[in-house]
Coordinates of C-alpha atoms in Angstrom, one line a residue:
Chain Y
M26 CA -27.1 -5.3 2.5
N27 CA -25.0 -8.2 2.6
W28 CA -22.0 -6.9 0.4
P29 CA -19.2 -10.3 0.6
V30 CA -22.6 -13.2 0.4
L31 CA -23.2 -11.6 -2.9
A32 CA -19.1 -11.4 -3.8
V33 CA -19.1 -15.0 -2.8
G34 CA -22.4 -15.9 -4.6
A35 CA -21.1 -14.1 -7.8
A36 CA -17.9 -16.2 -7.7
L37 CA -19.3 -19.3 -7.2
L38 CA -22.7 -18.8 -10.0
G39 CA -18.3 -18.5 -12.4
R40 CA -16.4 -21.5 -11.4
A41 CA -20.3 -23.0 -12.1
A42 CA -20.2 -21.3 -15.8
G43 CA -16.5 -22.4 -16.1
G44 CA -17.2 -26.0 -16.6
A45 CA -17.8 -28.9 -14.1
E46 CA -15.0 -29.5 -13.0
A47 CA -14.2 -26.2 -10.9
G48 CA -13.2 -26.8 -7.6
E49 CA -11.9 -30.4 -8.1
V50 CA -8.3 -31.4 -10.4
D51 CA -7.7 -34.9 -10.6
L52 CA -5.0 -36.7 -12.9
T53 CA -3.3 -39.7 -13.5
I54 CA 1.2 -38.7 -13.6
V55 CA 2.9 -41.8 -15.5
N56 CA 6.9 -42.0 -14.7
V57 CA 8.6 -43.3 -18.1
V58 CA 11.3 -43.7 -18.9
T59 CA 12.9 -42.3 -22.8
P60 CA 15.7 -44.7 -24.7
Q61 CA 17.9 -42.4 -23.6
D62 CA 17.0 -43.2 -19.8
V63 CA 15.5 -40.7 -19.4
K64 CA 12.7 -40.8 -16.2
I65 CA 10.0 -38.1 -16.5
W66 CA 6.4 -38.0 -14.6
E67 CA 4.2 -36.9 -17.3
P68 CA 2.1 -34.8 -18.1
T69 CA 4.8 -32.7 -16.1
S70 CA 2.8 -29.8 -16.1
I71 CA -0.3 -29.4 -13.5
T72 CA -2.4 -26.3 -13.4
A73 CA -5.8 -26.0 -10.1
K74 CA -7.8 -22.8 -9.5
K75 CA -7.4 -21.4 -6.0
G76 CA -9.4 -23.6 -3.5
D77 CA -9.7 -26.6 -6.0
R78 CA -9.2 -29.9 -4.5
V79 CA -5.6 -31.8 -6.6
T80 CA -6.1 -35.1 -6.9
L81 CA -3.1 -36.8 -8.2
R82 CA -2.9 -40.7 -9.5
L83 CA 1.2 -41.5 -9.7
I84 CA 1.6 -44.6 -11.4
N85 CA 6.2 -45.3 -11.7
K86 CA 6.6 -47.3 -14.3
H87 CA 10.0 -47.5 -13.7
A88 CA 11.5 -50.7 -11.5
D89 CA 13.3 -48.8 -8.9
E90 CA 11.6 -46.1 -6.6
H91 CA 10.8 -42.3 -7.5
G92 CA 10.2 -39.2 -5.8
Y93 CA 8.0 -37.1 -6.3
E94 CA 7.4 -33.4 -4.6
I95 CA 5.6 -30.0 -4.8
A96 CA 7.0 -28.3 -1.4
A97 CA 5.0 -25.2 -1.7
F98 CA 1.6 -27.7 -1.1
G99 CA 4.0 -30.5 2.0
V100 CA 3.5 -33.4 -0.8
K101 CA 6.9 -35.7 -0.4
E102 CA 5.4 -39.3 -2.3
V103 CA 8.1 -41.6 -3.4
V104 CA 6.2 -44.3 -5.2
A105 CA 7.5 -48.1 -5.4
G106 CA 9.1 -49.7 -8.4
D107 CA 6.4 -50.4 -10.6
K108 CA 3.2 -49.5 -7.8
T109 CA 1.2 -46.0 -8.0
A110 CA 0.1 -43.9 -4.9
T111 CA -2.1 -41.1 -4.8
V112 CA -1.8 -38.0 -3.2
T113 CA -4.1 -35.0 -2.6
F114 CA -4.2 -31.2 -1.6
T115 CA -6.4 -28.0 -1.6
A116 CA -5.0 -26.3 -3.7
D117 CA -4.5 -22.4 -1.2
K118 CA -2.5 -20.1 -2.8
A119 CA -1.8 -18.9 -6.2
G120 CA 1.7 -18.9 -8.1
V121 CA 3.6 -21.0 -9.8
F122 CA 4.9 -23.8 -8.3
P123 CA 7.9 -26.3 -8.8
I124 CA 8.2 -30.4 -9.0
K125 CA 10.8 -31.5 -8.6
C126 CA 12.0 -35.8 -7.6
Q127 CA 13.3 -35.8 -4.2
L128 CA 15.3 -38.1 -5.1
H129 CA 16.2 -37.2 -8.5
P130 CA 17.4 -34.2 -9.3
A131 CA 17.5 -35.5 -13.4
H132 CA 14.4 -36.4 -13.0
V133 CA 11.6 -34.2 -15.5
V134 CA 8.9 -33.2 -13.8
G135 CA 7.5 -28.8 -14.2
Q136 CA 6.0 -26.4 -12.2
L137 CA 2.2 -26.6 -10.8
T138 CA 0.7 -23.6 -11.7
V139 CA -2.3 -22.1 -9.5
L140 CA -4.6 -19.8 -10.5
E141 CA -6.5 -16.9 -8.9
Chain V
M24 CA -18.3 9.7 -23.7
N25 CA -18.9 5.8 -24.2
W26 CA -16.8 4.0 -21.9
P27 CA -17.6 -0.1 -23.0
V28 CA -16.5 1.8 -26.8
L29 CA -13.6 2.7 -24.6
A30 CA -12.5 -0.4 -22.9
V31 CA -12.6 -3.4 -25.5
G32 CA -10.6 -0.7 -27.4
A33 CA -7.9 -0.8 -24.2
A34 CA -9.0 -4.4 -24.2
L35 CA -8.1 -4.9 -27.9
L36 CA -4.1 -3.4 -27.8
G37 CA -3.5 -5.2 -24.4
R38 CA -3.9 -8.5 -27.2
A39 CA -2.1 -6.6 -29.6
A40 CA 1.3 -5.5 -27.9
G41 CA 1.3 -8.6 -26.1
G42 CA 1.8 -10.5 -29.0
A43 CA 1.6 -11.6 -32.9
E44 CA 0.1 -15.2 -31.8
A45 CA -2.6 -13.2 -29.5
G46 CA -6.7 -14.3 -30.4
E47 CA -5.4 -18.3 -31.9
V48 CA -3.7 -20.6 -30.4
D49 CA -1.9 -23.1 -33.5
L50 CA -0.2 -26.2 -31.6
T51 CA 0.7 -29.6 -34.0
I52 CA -0.2 -32.3 -30.3
V53 CA 1.6 -36.2 -31.3
N54 CA 0.7 -39.8 -29.9
V55 CA 3.8 -41.1 -29.0
V56 CA 4.1 -44.4 -27.2
T57 CA 7.7 -45.2 -25.1
P58 CA 9.5 -47.7 -23.8
Q59 CA 7.1 -49.0 -21.4
D60 CA 3.9 -48.6 -24.7
V61 CA 3.0 -45.2 -22.3
K62 CA 1.1 -43.6 -25.1
I63 CA 1.5 -40.2 -24.8
W64 CA -0.2 -37.5 -26.1
E65 CA 2.7 -34.2 -26.5
P66 CA 2.3 -31.8 -26.0
T67 CA 0.4 -33.1 -23.2
S68 CA -1.5 -29.4 -21.6
I69 CA -3.0 -26.3 -23.8
T70 CA -3.5 -22.9 -22.6
A71 CA -4.7 -20.3 -24.4
K72 CA -6.9 -17.1 -23.1
K73 CA -10.8 -16.6 -23.6
G74 CA -11.7 -16.0 -27.2
D75 CA -9.0 -17.4 -29.0
R76 CA -9.5 -19.5 -31.9
V77 CA -7.3 -22.8 -31.5
T78 CA -6.2 -25.4 -33.5
L79 CA -5.0 -28.5 -32.6
R80 CA -3.4 -30.9 -35.6
L81 CA -3.1 -34.5 -34.1
I82 CA -0.3 -36.0 -35.6
N83 CA -1.4 -39.8 -34.6
K84 CA 2.3 -41.9 -34.9
H85 CA 1.0 -45.3 -32.9
A86 CA -0.3 -47.7 -35.6
D87 CA -3.3 -48.3 -33.6
E88 CA -6.7 -44.7 -33.0
H89 CA -6.6 -43.3 -30.6
G90 CA -9.1 -40.6 -29.0
Y91 CA -8.3 -36.6 -28.2
E92 CA -11.0 -35.4 -26.3
I93 CA -11.7 -32.2 -24.8
A94 CA -15.2 -32.3 -23.2
A95 CA -16.0 -28.9 -23.0
F96 CA -15.6 -27.6 -26.2
G97 CA -17.6 -30.4 -27.9
V98 CA -13.9 -31.6 -28.7
K99 CA -14.0 -36.3 -29.5
E100 CA -12.1 -36.6 -32.3
V101 CA -11.0 -40.6 -33.8
V102 CA -6.9 -40.4 -35.8
A103 CA -6.1 -43.2 -37.9
G104 CA -3.4 -45.2 -36.6
D105 CA -0.5 -43.1 -38.8
K106 CA -3.1 -40.8 -39.5
T107 CA -3.2 -37.1 -39.0
A108 CA -6.0 -35.0 -38.2
T109 CA -7.2 -31.1 -36.8
V110 CA -9.7 -29.7 -35.0
T111 CA -10.6 -26.5 -34.3
F112 CA -12.5 -24.7 -31.9
T113 CA -13.9 -21.6 -30.0
A114 CA -12.2 -21.8 -25.7
D115 CA -15.0 -19.2 -25.3
K116 CA -14.6 -20.3 -21.5
A117 CA -11.8 -19.5 -19.3
G118 CA -11.1 -22.4 -16.6
V119 CA -9.2 -25.8 -16.3
F120 CA -10.8 -28.4 -18.8
P121 CA -9.0 -32.3 -19.2
I122 CA -8.6 -33.8 -21.7
K123 CA -8.5 -37.0 -22.6
C124 CA -8.0 -40.0 -24.8
Q125 CA -11.8 -41.1 -24.9
L126 CA -10.7 -44.3 -26.0
H127 CA -8.5 -45.3 -23.7
P128 CA -8.1 -44.9 -19.4
A129 CA -4.5 -45.4 -19.3
H130 CA -3.3 -42.6 -22.5
V131 CA -1.5 -39.9 -20.8
V132 CA -2.7 -36.8 -22.0
G133 CA -3.4 -33.0 -19.7
Q134 CA -5.3 -29.9 -19.5
L135 CA -6.2 -27.4 -21.1
T136 CA -6.6 -23.8 -19.9
V137 CA -8.6 -20.8 -20.8
L138 CA -7.5 -17.9 -18.6
E139 CA -9.4 -14.9 -18.6
Chain M
M10 CA -1.5 8.4 3.8
N11 CA 0.4 7.3 0.8
W12 CA -1.7 4.2 -1.0
P13 CA 0.8 2.7 -4.3
V14 CA 3.2 1.9 -1.5
L15 CA 0.8 0.5 0.1
A16 CA -0.1 -0.7 -2.9
V17 CA 3.1 -2.2 -3.9
G18 CA 3.7 -3.5 -0.2
A19 CA 1.2 -5.8 -0.1
A20 CA 1.8 -7.0 -3.8
L21 CA 5.2 -7.7 -2.4
L22 CA 3.5 -9.7 0.7
G23 CA 1.4 -11.6 -1.9
R24 CA 3.9 -12.5 -3.5
A25 CA 5.9 -13.6 -0.7
A26 CA 3.3 -16.0 0.8
G27 CA 3.3 -17.5 -2.8
G28 CA 6.1 -19.7 -2.6
A29 CA 10.2 -18.6 -2.4
E30 CA 9.6 -19.3 -6.0
A31 CA 8.5 -15.6 -7.1
G32 CA 10.5 -14.0 -8.8
E33 CA 11.8 -16.6 -10.4
V34 CA 12.0 -19.1 -12.8
D35 CA 14.8 -21.9 -12.6
L36 CA 14.0 -25.2 -15.0
T37 CA 15.9 -27.9 -16.6
I38 CA 14.5 -28.6 -19.8
V39 CA 15.4 -31.9 -21.9
N40 CA 15.6 -32.9 -25.1
V41 CA 14.5 -36.8 -26.0
V42 CA 13.9 -38.7 -28.5
T43 CA 10.6 -41.2 -29.0
P44 CA 11.6 -44.6 -29.8
Q45 CA 9.0 -43.4 -32.7
D46 CA 11.6 -40.7 -33.3
V47 CA 10.2 -38.1 -32.2
K48 CA 12.0 -35.4 -30.9
I49 CA 10.7 -33.3 -27.1
W50 CA 11.8 -31.3 -25.5
E51 CA 10.3 -31.8 -22.1
P52 CA 8.6 -30.0 -19.8
T53 CA 6.7 -29.6 -22.9
S54 CA 5.6 -25.3 -21.6
I55 CA 6.7 -23.2 -19.2
T56 CA 4.2 -20.8 -17.2
A57 CA 6.0 -17.9 -15.3
K58 CA 4.3 -14.6 -13.8
K59 CA 5.2 -10.8 -15.5
G60 CA 8.0 -10.3 -14.0
D61 CA 9.6 -13.3 -13.4
R62 CA 13.4 -13.8 -14.7
V63 CA 13.1 -17.6 -16.6
T64 CA 16.6 -19.1 -16.5
L65 CA 16.1 -22.4 -18.5
R66 CA 18.6 -25.6 -19.0
L67 CA 18.9 -26.9 -22.4
I68 CA 19.9 -30.7 -22.4
N69 CA 20.0 -32.1 -25.9
K70 CA 19.9 -36.4 -25.3
H71 CA 20.2 -35.8 -28.6
A72 CA 23.4 -36.3 -31.2
D73 CA 22.2 -33.5 -33.2
E74 CA 21.6 -29.6 -32.4
H75 CA 18.2 -28.4 -32.0
G76 CA 17.4 -25.2 -31.4
Y77 CA 14.9 -23.8 -28.7
E78 CA 13.3 -19.9 -29.9
I79 CA 10.4 -17.9 -28.2
A80 CA 10.3 -15.1 -30.3
A81 CA 8.4 -13.8 -28.4
F82 CA 11.2 -13.0 -25.5
G83 CA 13.8 -12.6 -28.1
V84 CA 15.0 -16.8 -26.5
K85 CA 16.8 -18.0 -30.0
E86 CA 19.0 -20.8 -29.0
V87 CA 20.8 -24.0 -30.2
V88 CA 22.1 -26.9 -28.4
A89 CA 24.9 -28.9 -30.1
G90 CA 24.5 -32.8 -29.3
D91 CA 24.8 -34.2 -26.3
K92 CA 25.5 -31.0 -25.3
T93 CA 24.0 -28.3 -22.6
A94 CA 23.4 -24.5 -22.9
T95 CA 21.7 -22.3 -20.3
V96 CA 19.3 -19.1 -21.9
T97 CA 18.0 -16.8 -19.7
F98 CA 15.7 -14.0 -19.7
T99 CA 12.6 -11.3 -18.5
A100 CA 9.1 -12.1 -18.9
D101 CA 7.8 -8.9 -19.5
K102 CA 4.9 -9.4 -20.9
A103 CA 2.1 -11.3 -19.8
G104 CA 0.5 -13.8 -22.6
V105 CA 0.8 -16.9 -24.7
F106 CA 4.0 -17.3 -26.6
P107 CA 4.9 -20.3 -29.3
I108 CA 8.1 -22.1 -28.4
K109 CA 9.8 -23.8 -31.3
C110 CA 12.8 -25.2 -32.8
Q111 CA 13.8 -22.7 -35.5
L112 CA 15.6 -25.8 -36.4
H113 CA 13.3 -28.8 -37.4
P114 CA 9.4 -27.4 -37.3
A115 CA 7.8 -31.5 -36.9
H116 CA 10.3 -30.9 -33.1
V117 CA 7.0 -31.3 -30.4
V118 CA 7.9 -27.9 -27.7
G119 CA 4.4 -26.4 -27.1
Q120 CA 3.9 -22.4 -25.1
L121 CA 5.3 -19.8 -22.1
T122 CA 2.9 -19.1 -20.3
V123 CA 3.7 -15.4 -18.5
L124 CA 0.6 -14.7 -16.4
E125 CA -0.4 -11.6 -15.1

């Protein structure tokens, strides 16, 4: 009897039951500017499950360049004004991790949550 | 001794201790338009616990109709311009599920996270 | 052999491996106003782990005073127009808890999720 193999099988079954999107997070994140001149990457926060492949399409709707950093996963992108960039990484550790704009501390972002 | 009954009792106790909101998620979600003409349903993302009854009051602050879809739970609403619609469903499976506007792919929404 | 001590050690190791931010959530939340006159605290939602110390710097970019309430944790702040306030609390129970503006029910906020 090979218990580890059984355990992996059960885990895969559990993920499949959770929905077709298990294993992959694919989001478009848009940088907007409010009438108060506050810059925000929307949606501000992201959730993934441990092991998920995360793809983020970052659309900058402002004329200036802006940053997008998830330090815990080595993401540190600069998106030029009115341009789009795509980042991908594997969410290989669970936890709650800050997302920031490394160029402007006042830029509003949020958190990446990776569930066990 | 009936262990399953004890376990269920403990689970209910745990939920009750977690706050009066256990078992129910009730949110107002507003569709706004930024000066860059980006449409966003705010808040973009929602969290529930498995088994929670979820009620979303969708307020469309734009003159055009907009969609709100959580495919994994059969939610697919169209909200007319300047109108409000309410959707309810039971979050009966855990996972991270996309929320989209089925009418406009560029419309910014986010994710529904259902915790075990 | 002292198993509980080993278990605690493993748990601490797990948190440390999860990133320097384990144990602490530190966020800036900005109140913005959309062209449709919708007020939103951004980011709308927050995630913490049970036991985390949460610090929220609330920046009100509107001329009027606004509230920020997480009733489950005794947070009930009023931030004067164009001012900043800071609240701190310990996320000592797991669950999904509403965040509201206690002064204006239409003000858009979201949820505090505290993971086990």
